[in-house]
């Protein structure tokens, strides 16, 4: 399955002494359902396999016509570029390669964080979900809708039973849009269904952009952003996007514009190992062939790198503390804290949790934290002169936020946006993120401090 996450239309203003919220009411939702299927996909499938999502069947038969050399479908990590397109409206699955079946009992695998399910998985009982938790699964993403006419008939029970079993639940929409207007219509249908099923505004909503028949039609990045923005307008605050790796490597989806950590990428392994790959993204779906003892059928399985799809927090190494990274979708500010209470307070008022940004040592060189009470912006620095200069200009000094590693193990890169008034600085361990910001006009300010 492929998925999206959406963000609410709260205007957020946060101060460390208090949390103040100005709630910009969303326009009342207008349910847009059409009696006709809006899909305008071509009736013939693409003939060029490089333009198609990873597509597999459970069959072991491979026709000569469908076969593509493994070298054309895999990369240096030994993973397939493509997942399968699994439309419920226009099913068309072609076999390109056979994936290994993976037992949940196998410990020589990447992280088993969460599964995703659709009508193909049928009914899943509370006890079956609880059994999955024994193998590390703490989240499930349920297919909710497709196009503007389809709703998963098993969704209600799949969601309710997962919640009863203690799993974190998100939902996804299988997308067919090839224009902004179609994207907004599908988002409205998705949001209406989410509300009908009683899902809260904090639920992660995923845009599943994988259908081979729409590949190359329209501007997939811009259309996905329009889909995300419409969900925000309708009150949903956490939106992400699910894509096959080839959609990223071929340039059909620009991960930087959607946000690397908002991307759930699919790239299937044919050689198992414990290595977690594609950590520059928010999550990685590494197989569609996971089996659980005593439970029939195959399940998609993914590793969660941000914690937004699962109920578990990454464990910081000994002698360090996890630094949480959050994002305000209305002001563009990123915020960093080691305080879980502070993190949860921001989540409750609509900030987007982006996971653990890095691990900070419990001692070392102090990193100072300051707050601009006029703009609502925050700043962090090792430099005492910079700290004192900002304090003299009216910034509120909030003490030591965390520490920098004296061994300089993991660099945190700092970039400055000369066009922003809030969220003017970004700090990241991801060199690719830093490079992309510089390409988009941010100024490279070097290494700010170091994590452990």
mmCIF file of N, CA, C and O in Angstrom, residues 316-407:
data_model
loop_
_atom_site.group_PDB
_atom_site.id
_atom_site.type_symbol
_atom_site.label_atom_id
_atom_site.label_comp_id
_atom_site.label_asym_id
_atom_site.label_seq_id
_atom_site.Cartn_x
_atom_site.Cartn_y
_atom_site.Cartn_z
ATOM 1 N N UNK A 316 17.389 6.019 22.817
ATOM 2 C CA UNK A 316 18.665 6.722 22.654
ATOM 3 C C UNK A 316 19.801 5.869 23.208
ATOM 4 O O UNK A 316 19.624 5.131 24.187
ATOM 5 N N UNK A 317 20.981 5.938 22.602
ATOM 6 C CA UNK A 317 22.128 5.184 23.113
ATOM 7 C C UNK A 317 22.469 5.612 24.544
ATOM 8 O O UNK A 317 22.121 6.714 24.984
ATOM 9 N N UNK A 318 23.147 4.746 25.253
ATOM 10 C CA UNK A 318 23.536 5.036 26.632
ATOM 11 C C UNK A 318 24.370 6.320 26.690
ATOM 12 O O UNK A 318 25.246 6.551 25.849
ATOM 13 N N UNK A 319 24.093 7.162 27.684
ATOM 14 C CA UNK A 319 24.820 8.407 27.826
ATOM 15 C C UNK A 319 24.325 9.523 26.933
ATOM 16 O O UNK A 319 24.994 10.555 26.780
ATOM 17 N N UNK A 320 23.131 9.340 26.315
ATOM 18 C CA UNK A 320 22.578 10.373 25.445
ATOM 19 C C UNK A 320 21.076 10.483 25.662
ATOM 20 O O UNK A 320 20.467 9.639 26.322
ATOM 21 N N UNK A 321 20.501 11.523 25.131
ATOM 22 C CA UNK A 321 19.058 11.734 25.223
ATOM 23 C C UNK A 321 18.518 12.060 23.841
ATOM 24 O O UNK A 321 19.181 12.740 23.045
ATOM 25 N N UNK A 322 17.312 11.550 23.541
ATOM 26 C CA UNK A 322 16.702 11.794 22.235
ATOM 27 C C UNK A 322 16.244 13.237 22.130
ATOM 28 O O UNK A 322 15.639 13.780 23.054
ATOM 29 N N UNK A 323 16.544 13.851 21.003
ATOM 30 C CA UNK A 323 16.113 15.216 20.727
ATOM 31 C C UNK A 323 14.947 15.153 19.738
ATOM 32 O O UNK A 323 15.103 14.716 18.603
ATOM 33 N N UNK A 324 13.767 15.578 20.195
ATOM 34 C CA UNK A 324 12.573 15.532 19.367
ATOM 35 C C UNK A 324 12.538 16.731 18.419
ATOM 36 O O UNK A 324 12.880 17.849 18.792
ATOM 37 N N UNK A 325 12.093 16.460 17.207
ATOM 38 C CA UNK A 325 11.979 17.516 16.193
ATOM 39 C C UNK A 325 10.516 17.656 15.799
ATOM 40 O O UNK A 325 9.858 16.672 15.474
ATOM 41 N N UNK A 326 10.003 18.875 15.841
ATOM 42 C CA UNK A 326 8.613 19.154 15.496
ATOM 43 C C UNK A 326 8.545 20.286 14.479
ATOM 44 O O UNK A 326 9.479 21.074 14.348
ATOM 45 N N UNK A 327 7.410 20.358 13.793
ATOM 46 C CA UNK A 327 7.258 21.338 12.721
ATOM 47 C C UNK A 327 5.896 22.027 12.838
ATOM 48 O O UNK A 327 4.871 21.367 13.029
ATOM 49 N N UNK A 328 5.892 23.340 12.743
ATOM 50 C CA UNK A 328 4.657 24.119 12.738
ATOM 51 C C UNK A 328 4.261 24.388 11.292
ATOM 52 O O UNK A 328 4.911 25.173 10.596
ATOM 53 N N UNK A 329 3.212 23.733 10.789
ATOM 54 C CA UNK A 329 2.862 23.855 9.368
ATOM 55 C C UNK A 329 2.362 25.231 8.967
ATOM 56 O O UNK A 329 2.304 25.545 7.787
ATOM 57 N N UNK A 330 1.996 26.058 9.954
ATOM 58 C CA UNK A 330 1.462 27.385 9.637
ATOM 59 C C UNK A 330 2.516 28.473 9.658
ATOM 60 O O UNK A 330 2.371 29.496 8.976
ATOM 61 N N UNK A 331 3.582 28.284 10.423
ATOM 62 C CA UNK A 331 4.641 29.299 10.481
ATOM 63 C C UNK A 331 5.923 28.857 9.793
ATOM 64 O O UNK A 331 6.779 29.677 9.494
ATOM 65 N N UNK A 332 6.074 27.541 9.571
ATOM 66 C CA UNK A 332 7.281 27.025 8.944
ATOM 67 C C UNK A 332 8.428 26.796 9.908
ATOM 68 O O UNK A 332 9.540 26.458 9.489
ATOM 69 N N UNK A 333 8.177 26.941 11.216
ATOM 70 C CA UNK A 333 9.253 26.787 12.193
ATOM 71 C C UNK A 333 9.461 25.328 12.576
ATOM 72 O O UNK A 333 8.513 24.583 12.790
ATOM 73 N N UNK A 334 10.728 24.926 12.667
ATOM 74 C CA UNK A 334 11.094 23.656 13.288
ATOM 75 C C UNK A 334 11.493 23.940 14.743
ATOM 76 O O UNK A 334 12.124 24.950 15.034
ATOM 77 N N UNK A 335 11.121 23.030 15.609
ATOM 78 C CA UNK A 335 11.414 23.187 17.026
ATOM 79 C C UNK A 335 12.050 21.904 17.546
ATOM 80 O O UNK A 335 11.717 20.807 17.104
ATOM 81 N N UNK A 336 12.988 22.051 18.498
ATOM 82 C CA UNK A 336 13.772 20.921 18.988
ATOM 83 C C UNK A 336 13.754 20.924 20.517
ATOM 84 O O UNK A 336 13.992 21.960 21.148
ATOM 85 N N UNK A 337 13.476 19.764 21.100
ATOM 86 C CA UNK A 337 13.438 19.670 22.551
ATOM 87 C C UNK A 337 13.719 18.238 22.998
ATOM 88 O O UNK A 337 13.405 17.284 22.286
ATOM 89 N N UNK A 338 14.298 18.093 24.197
ATOM 90 C CA UNK A 338 14.494 16.773 24.784
ATOM 91 C C UNK A 338 13.377 16.448 25.771
ATOM 92 O O UNK A 338 13.323 15.353 26.310
ATOM 93 N N UNK A 339 12.484 17.397 25.971
ATOM 94 C CA UNK A 339 11.419 17.274 26.951
ATOM 95 C C UNK A 339 10.178 16.652 26.311
ATOM 96 O O UNK A 339 9.537 17.267 25.464
ATOM 97 N N UNK A 340 9.838 15.428 26.700
ATOM 98 C CA UNK A 340 8.700 14.738 26.090
ATOM 99 C C UNK A 340 7.377 15.431 26.416
ATOM 100 O O UNK A 340 6.441 15.421 25.611
ATOM 101 N N UNK A 341 7.290 16.053 27.602
ATOM 102 C CA UNK A 341 6.063 16.769 27.947
ATOM 103 C C UNK A 341 5.879 17.969 27.018
ATOM 104 O O UNK A 341 4.771 18.242 26.533
ATOM 105 N N UNK A 342 6.956 18.672 26.752
ATOM 106 C CA UNK A 342 6.895 19.808 25.846
ATOM 107 C C UNK A 342 6.521 19.345 24.437
ATOM 108 O O UNK A 342 5.706 19.975 23.749
ATOM 109 N N UNK A 343 7.102 18.230 24.027
ATOM 110 C CA UNK A 343 6.779 17.666 22.716
ATOM 111 C C UNK A 343 5.289 17.355 22.626
ATOM 112 O O UNK A 343 4.606 17.729 21.659
ATOM 113 N N UNK A 344 4.747 16.670 23.625
ATOM 114 C CA UNK A 344 3.339 16.269 23.596
ATOM 115 C C UNK A 344 2.405 17.481 23.661
ATOM 116 O O UNK A 344 1.319 17.465 23.065
ATOM 117 N N UNK A 345 2.819 18.517 24.381
ATOM 118 C CA UNK A 345 2.007 19.736 24.447
ATOM 119 C C UNK A 345 1.869 20.367 23.065
ATOM 120 O O UNK A 345 0.790 20.831 22.677
ATOM 121 N N UNK A 346 2.949 20.367 22.308
ATOM 122 C CA UNK A 346 2.900 20.922 20.960
ATOM 123 C C UNK A 346 2.056 20.056 20.036
ATOM 124 O O UNK A 346 1.306 20.568 19.188
ATOM 125 N N UNK A 347 2.169 18.740 20.165
ATOM 126 C CA UNK A 347 1.349 17.843 19.347
ATOM 127 C C UNK A 347 -0.129 18.101 19.592
ATOM 128 O O UNK A 347 -0.948 18.047 18.666
ATOM 129 N N UNK A 348 -0.482 18.376 20.831
ATOM 130 C CA UNK A 348 -1.879 18.608 21.176
ATOM 131 C C UNK A 348 -2.446 19.879 20.564
ATOM 132 O O UNK A 348 -3.675 20.029 20.470
ATOM 133 N N UNK A 349 -1.579 20.807 20.159
ATOM 134 C CA UNK A 349 -2.072 22.045 19.544
ATOM 135 C C UNK A 349 -1.762 22.098 18.046
ATOM 136 O O UNK A 349 -1.850 23.158 17.423
ATOM 137 N N UNK A 350 -1.425 20.949 17.457
ATOM 138 C CA UNK A 350 -1.360 20.869 16.006
ATOM 139 C C UNK A 350 0.001 20.856 15.363
ATOM 140 O O UNK A 350 0.104 20.837 14.133
ATOM 141 N N UNK A 351 1.078 20.893 16.141
ATOM 142 C CA UNK A 351 2.398 20.763 15.528
ATOM 143 C C UNK A 351 2.555 19.345 14.977
ATOM 144 O O UNK A 351 1.917 18.397 15.467
ATOM 145 N N UNK A 352 3.396 19.195 13.978
ATOM 146 C CA UNK A 352 3.663 17.897 13.366
ATOM 147 C C UNK A 352 4.934 17.310 13.946
ATOM 148 O O UNK A 352 5.991 17.950 13.926
ATOM 149 N N UNK A 353 4.834 16.101 14.484
ATOM 150 C CA UNK A 353 6.008 15.443 15.047
ATOM 151 C C UNK A 353 6.825 14.805 13.932
ATOM 152 O O UNK A 353 6.311 14.007 13.145
ATOM 153 N N UNK A 354 8.108 15.145 13.860
ATOM 154 C CA UNK A 354 8.977 14.631 12.803
ATOM 155 C C UNK A 354 9.979 13.605 13.320
ATOM 156 O O UNK A 354 10.922 13.250 12.624
ATOM 157 N N UNK A 355 9.760 13.138 14.556
ATOM 158 C CA UNK A 355 10.614 12.092 15.088
ATOM 159 C C UNK A 355 11.826 12.612 15.836
ATOM 160 O O UNK A 355 11.917 13.786 16.192
ATOM 161 N N UNK A 356 12.772 11.705 16.063
ATOM 162 C CA UNK A 356 14.005 12.054 16.763
ATOM 163 C C UNK A 356 14.989 12.643 15.757
ATOM 164 O O UNK A 356 15.374 11.991 14.791
ATOM 165 N N UNK A 357 15.355 13.902 15.985
ATOM 166 C CA UNK A 357 16.269 14.565 15.058
ATOM 167 C C UNK A 357 17.706 14.108 15.224
ATOM 168 O O UNK A 357 18.438 13.944 14.248
ATOM 169 N N UNK A 358 18.140 13.877 16.471
ATOM 170 C CA UNK A 358 19.465 13.359 16.772
ATOM 171 C C UNK A 358 19.493 12.965 18.245
ATOM 172 O O UNK A 358 18.522 13.186 18.976
ATOM 173 N N UNK A 359 20.583 12.390 18.680
ATOM 174 C CA UNK A 359 20.783 12.058 20.088
ATOM 175 C C UNK A 359 21.855 12.973 20.668
ATOM 176 O O UNK A 359 22.969 13.042 20.145
ATOM 177 N N UNK A 360 21.500 13.696 21.728
ATOM 178 C CA UNK A 360 22.431 14.640 22.355
ATOM 179 C C UNK A 360 23.076 13.997 23.574
ATOM 180 O O UNK A 360 22.429 13.245 24.308
ATOM 181 N N UNK A 361 24.378 14.259 23.807
ATOM 182 C CA UNK A 361 25.022 13.721 25.010
ATOM 183 C C UNK A 361 24.421 14.360 26.265
ATOM 184 O O UNK A 361 23.866 15.463 26.214
ATOM 185 N N UNK A 362 24.529 13.672 27.383
ATOM 186 C CA UNK A 362 23.981 14.197 28.639
ATOM 187 C C UNK A 362 24.909 15.221 29.291
ATOM 188 O O UNK A 362 24.545 15.845 30.290
ATOM 189 N N UNK A 363 26.098 15.384 28.743
ATOM 190 C CA UNK A 363 27.017 16.423 29.195
ATOM 191 C C UNK A 363 27.911 16.813 28.028
ATOM 192 O O UNK A 363 27.992 16.099 27.033
ATOM 193 N N UNK A 364 28.564 17.968 28.161
ATOM 194 C CA UNK A 364 29.429 18.432 27.083
ATOM 195 C C UNK A 364 29.375 19.943 26.991
ATOM 196 O O UNK A 364 29.300 20.638 28.001
ATOM 197 N N UNK A 365 29.388 20.466 25.765
ATOM 198 C CA UNK A 365 29.352 21.906 25.539
ATOM 199 C C UNK A 365 27.895 22.359 25.489
ATOM 200 O O UNK A 365 27.102 21.815 24.722
ATOM 201 N N UNK A 366 27.500 23.333 26.312
ATOM 202 C CA UNK A 366 26.087 23.734 26.343
ATOM 203 C C UNK A 366 25.617 24.399 25.054
ATOM 204 O O UNK A 366 26.338 25.181 24.431
ATOM 205 N N UNK A 367 24.393 24.051 24.667
ATOM 206 C CA UNK A 367 23.703 24.709 23.556
ATOM 207 C C UNK A 367 22.598 25.557 24.171
ATOM 208 O O UNK A 367 21.728 25.049 24.875
ATOM 209 N N UNK A 368 22.640 26.882 23.908
ATOM 210 C CA UNK A 368 21.731 27.826 24.542
ATOM 211 C C UNK A 368 20.461 27.997 23.702
ATOM 212 O O UNK A 368 20.499 27.983 22.475
ATOM 213 N N UNK A 369 19.351 28.176 24.398
ATOM 214 C CA UNK A 369 18.051 28.301 23.742
ATOM 215 C C UNK A 369 17.461 29.674 24.046
ATOM 216 O O UNK A 369 17.427 30.112 25.192
ATOM 217 N N UNK A 370 16.967 30.344 22.988
ATOM 218 C CA UNK A 370 16.372 31.668 23.139
ATOM 219 C C UNK A 370 15.031 31.723 22.418
ATOM 220 O O UNK A 370 14.791 30.960 21.474
ATOM 221 N N UNK A 371 14.191 32.646 22.854
ATOM 222 C CA UNK A 371 12.837 32.759 22.315
ATOM 223 C C UNK A 371 12.497 34.215 22.034
ATOM 224 O O UNK A 371 12.696 35.090 22.882
ATOM 225 N N UNK A 372 12.004 34.489 20.831
ATOM 226 C CA UNK A 372 11.583 35.831 20.439
ATOM 227 C C UNK A 372 10.087 35.962 20.712
ATOM 228 O O UNK A 372 9.260 35.381 20.016
ATOM 229 N N UNK A 373 9.744 36.719 21.744
ATOM 230 C CA UNK A 373 8.346 36.825 22.170
ATOM 231 C C UNK A 373 7.492 37.624 21.193
ATOM 232 O O UNK A 373 6.263 37.563 21.266
ATOM 233 N N UNK A 374 8.115 38.350 20.283
ATOM 234 C CA UNK A 374 7.364 39.131 19.300
ATOM 235 C C UNK A 374 7.000 38.308 18.067
ATOM 236 O O UNK A 374 5.890 38.403 17.548
ATOM 237 N N UNK A 375 7.953 37.494 17.599
ATOM 238 C CA UNK A 375 7.703 36.712 16.381
ATOM 239 C C UNK A 375 7.281 35.281 16.679
ATOM 240 O O UNK A 375 6.699 34.603 15.828
ATOM 241 N N UNK A 376 7.590 34.783 17.886
ATOM 242 C CA UNK A 376 7.301 33.394 18.210
ATOM 243 C C UNK A 376 8.387 32.443 17.749
ATOM 244 O O UNK A 376 8.218 31.225 17.776
ATOM 245 N N UNK A 377 9.525 32.981 17.321
ATOM 246 C CA UNK A 377 10.619 32.172 16.787
ATOM 247 C C UNK A 377 11.555 31.718 17.914
ATOM 248 O O UNK A 377 11.648 32.348 18.965
ATOM 249 N N UNK A 378 12.274 30.611 17.648
ATOM 250 C CA UNK A 378 13.277 30.115 18.591
ATOM 251 C C UNK A 378 14.642 30.065 17.918
ATOM 252 O O UNK A 378 14.739 29.946 16.705
ATOM 253 N N UNK A 379 15.668 30.167 18.739
ATOM 254 C CA UNK A 379 17.036 30.111 18.221
ATOM 255 C C UNK A 379 17.898 29.325 19.191
ATOM 256 O O UNK A 379 17.669 29.342 20.401
ATOM 257 N N UNK A 380 18.886 28.618 18.626
ATOM 258 C CA UNK A 380 19.761 27.761 19.423
ATOM 259 C C UNK A 380 21.199 28.010 18.990
ATOM 260 O O UNK A 380 21.497 28.090 17.795
ATOM 261 N N UNK A 381 22.106 28.121 19.964
ATOM 262 C CA UNK A 381 23.488 28.436 19.607
ATOM 263 C C UNK A 381 24.462 27.967 20.685
ATOM 264 O O UNK A 381 24.132 27.951 21.873
ATOM 265 N N UNK A 382 25.667 27.612 20.240
ATOM 266 C CA UNK A 382 26.784 27.330 21.144
ATOM 267 C C UNK A 382 27.509 28.612 21.550
ATOM 268 O O UNK A 382 28.220 28.642 22.554
ATOM 269 N N UNK A 383 27.329 29.639 20.764
ATOM 270 C CA UNK A 383 28.123 30.856 20.866
ATOM 271 C C UNK A 383 27.573 31.791 21.947
ATOM 272 O O UNK A 383 26.452 32.308 21.824
ATOM 273 N N UNK A 384 28.359 32.033 22.998
ATOM 274 C CA UNK A 384 27.895 32.910 24.080
ATOM 275 C C UNK A 384 27.734 34.348 23.607
ATOM 276 O O UNK A 384 26.852 35.072 24.095
ATOM 277 N N UNK A 385 28.563 34.793 22.664
ATOM 278 C CA UNK A 385 28.437 36.152 22.130
ATOM 279 C C UNK A 385 27.112 36.309 21.381
ATOM 280 O O UNK A 385 26.433 37.345 21.501
ATOM 281 N N UNK A 386 26.752 35.289 20.582
ATOM 282 C CA UNK A 386 25.481 35.329 19.863
ATOM 283 C C UNK A 386 24.318 35.302 20.849
ATOM 284 O O UNK A 386 23.336 36.030 20.692
ATOM 285 N N UNK A 387 24.429 34.472 21.878
ATOM 286 C CA UNK A 387 23.406 34.409 22.925
ATOM 287 C C UNK A 387 23.203 35.783 23.570
ATOM 288 O O UNK A 387 22.062 36.258 23.703
ATOM 289 N N UNK A 388 24.308 36.426 23.976
ATOM 290 C CA UNK A 388 24.222 37.715 24.674
ATOM 291 C C UNK A 388 23.726 38.825 23.758
ATOM 292 O O UNK A 388 22.989 39.724 24.187
ATOM 293 N N UNK A 389 24.113 38.762 22.479
ATOM 294 C CA UNK A 389 23.661 39.773 21.517
ATOM 295 C C UNK A 389 22.147 39.694 21.334
ATOM 296 O O UNK A 389 21.445 40.729 21.348
ATOM 297 N N UNK A 390 21.615 38.476 21.178
ATOM 298 C CA UNK A 390 20.172 38.317 21.007
ATOM 299 C C UNK A 390 19.418 38.723 22.276
ATOM 300 O O UNK A 390 18.346 39.347 22.208
ATOM 301 N N UNK A 391 19.987 38.392 23.432
ATOM 302 C CA UNK A 391 19.353 38.788 24.695
ATOM 303 C C UNK A 391 19.252 40.305 24.804
ATOM 304 O O UNK A 391 18.252 40.857 25.282
ATOM 305 N N UNK A 392 20.295 40.988 24.348
ATOM 306 C CA UNK A 392 20.297 42.458 24.412
ATOM 307 C C UNK A 392 19.278 43.071 23.476
ATOM 308 O O UNK A 392 18.863 44.222 23.653
ATOM 309 N N UNK A 393 18.868 42.328 22.461
ATOM 310 C CA UNK A 393 17.878 42.815 21.501
ATOM 311 C C UNK A 393 16.457 42.394 21.861
ATOM 312 O O UNK A 393 15.529 42.565 21.062
ATOM 313 N N UNK A 394 16.283 41.812 23.044
ATOM 314 C CA UNK A 394 14.934 41.494 23.509
ATOM 315 C C UNK A 394 14.541 40.035 23.459
ATOM 316 O O UNK A 394 13.432 39.680 23.876
ATOM 317 N N UNK A 395 15.426 39.163 22.950
ATOM 318 C CA UNK A 395 15.116 37.742 22.969
ATOM 319 C C UNK A 395 15.157 37.237 24.425
ATOM 320 O O UNK A 395 15.973 37.698 25.227
ATOM 321 N N UNK A 396 14.293 36.299 24.741
ATOM 322 C CA UNK A 396 14.244 35.735 26.080
ATOM 323 C C UNK A 396 15.185 34.539 26.162
ATOM 324 O O UNK A 396 15.057 33.573 25.419
ATOM 325 N N UNK A 397 16.163 34.629 27.083
ATOM 326 C CA UNK A 397 17.108 33.523 27.264
ATOM 327 C C UNK A 397 16.432 32.438 28.104
ATOM 328 O O UNK A 397 15.959 32.696 29.209
ATOM 329 N N UNK A 398 16.394 31.212 27.587
ATOM 330 C CA UNK A 398 15.685 30.117 28.249
ATOM 331 C C UNK A 398 16.609 29.054 28.809
ATOM 332 O O UNK A 398 16.156 27.973 29.174
ATOM 333 N N UNK A 399 17.881 29.351 28.883
ATOM 334 C CA UNK A 399 18.817 28.428 29.503
ATOM 335 C C UNK A 399 19.451 27.456 28.529
ATOM 336 O O UNK A 399 19.412 27.635 27.309
ATOM 337 N N UNK A 400 20.025 26.396 29.079
ATOM 338 C CA UNK A 400 20.690 25.370 28.274
ATOM 339 C C UNK A 400 19.636 24.382 27.773
ATOM 340 O O UNK A 400 18.918 23.771 28.565
ATOM 341 N N UNK A 401 19.551 24.266 26.465
ATOM 342 C CA UNK A 401 18.583 23.339 25.880
ATOM 343 C C UNK A 401 19.064 21.912 25.878
ATOM 344 O O UNK A 401 18.326 20.977 26.158
ATOM 345 N N UNK A 402 20.369 21.720 25.593
ATOM 346 C CA UNK A 402 21.000 20.404 25.540
ATOM 347 C C UNK A 402 22.504 20.621 25.423
ATOM 348 O O UNK A 402 22.990 21.742 25.558
ATOM 349 N N UNK A 403 23.231 19.556 25.135
ATOM 350 C CA UNK A 403 24.689 19.655 25.047
ATOM 351 C C UNK A 403 25.200 19.154 23.703
ATOM 352 O O UNK A 403 24.566 18.309 23.047
ATOM 353 N N UNK A 404 26.350 19.688 23.328
ATOM 354 C CA UNK A 404 27.029 19.272 22.109
ATOM 355 C C UNK A 404 28.142 18.293 22.468
ATOM 356 O O UNK A 404 28.827 18.455 23.487
ATOM 357 N N UNK A 405 28.317 17.285 21.628
ATOM 358 C CA UNK A 405 29.295 16.236 21.879
ATOM 359 C C UNK A 405 30.724 16.761 21.697
ATOM 360 O O UNK A 405 31.073 17.272 20.635
ATOM 361 N N UNK A 406 31.535 16.625 22.718
ATOM 362 C CA UNK A 406 32.921 17.107 22.648
ATOM 363 C C UNK A 406 33.754 16.298 21.668
ATOM 364 O O UNK A 406 34.774 16.774 21.168
ATOM 365 N N UNK A 407 33.327 15.053 21.394
ATOM 366 C CA UNK A 407 34.053 14.209 20.435
ATOM 367 C C UNK A 407 33.651 14.501 18.997
ATOM 368 O O UNK A 407 34.210 13.909 18.061
#
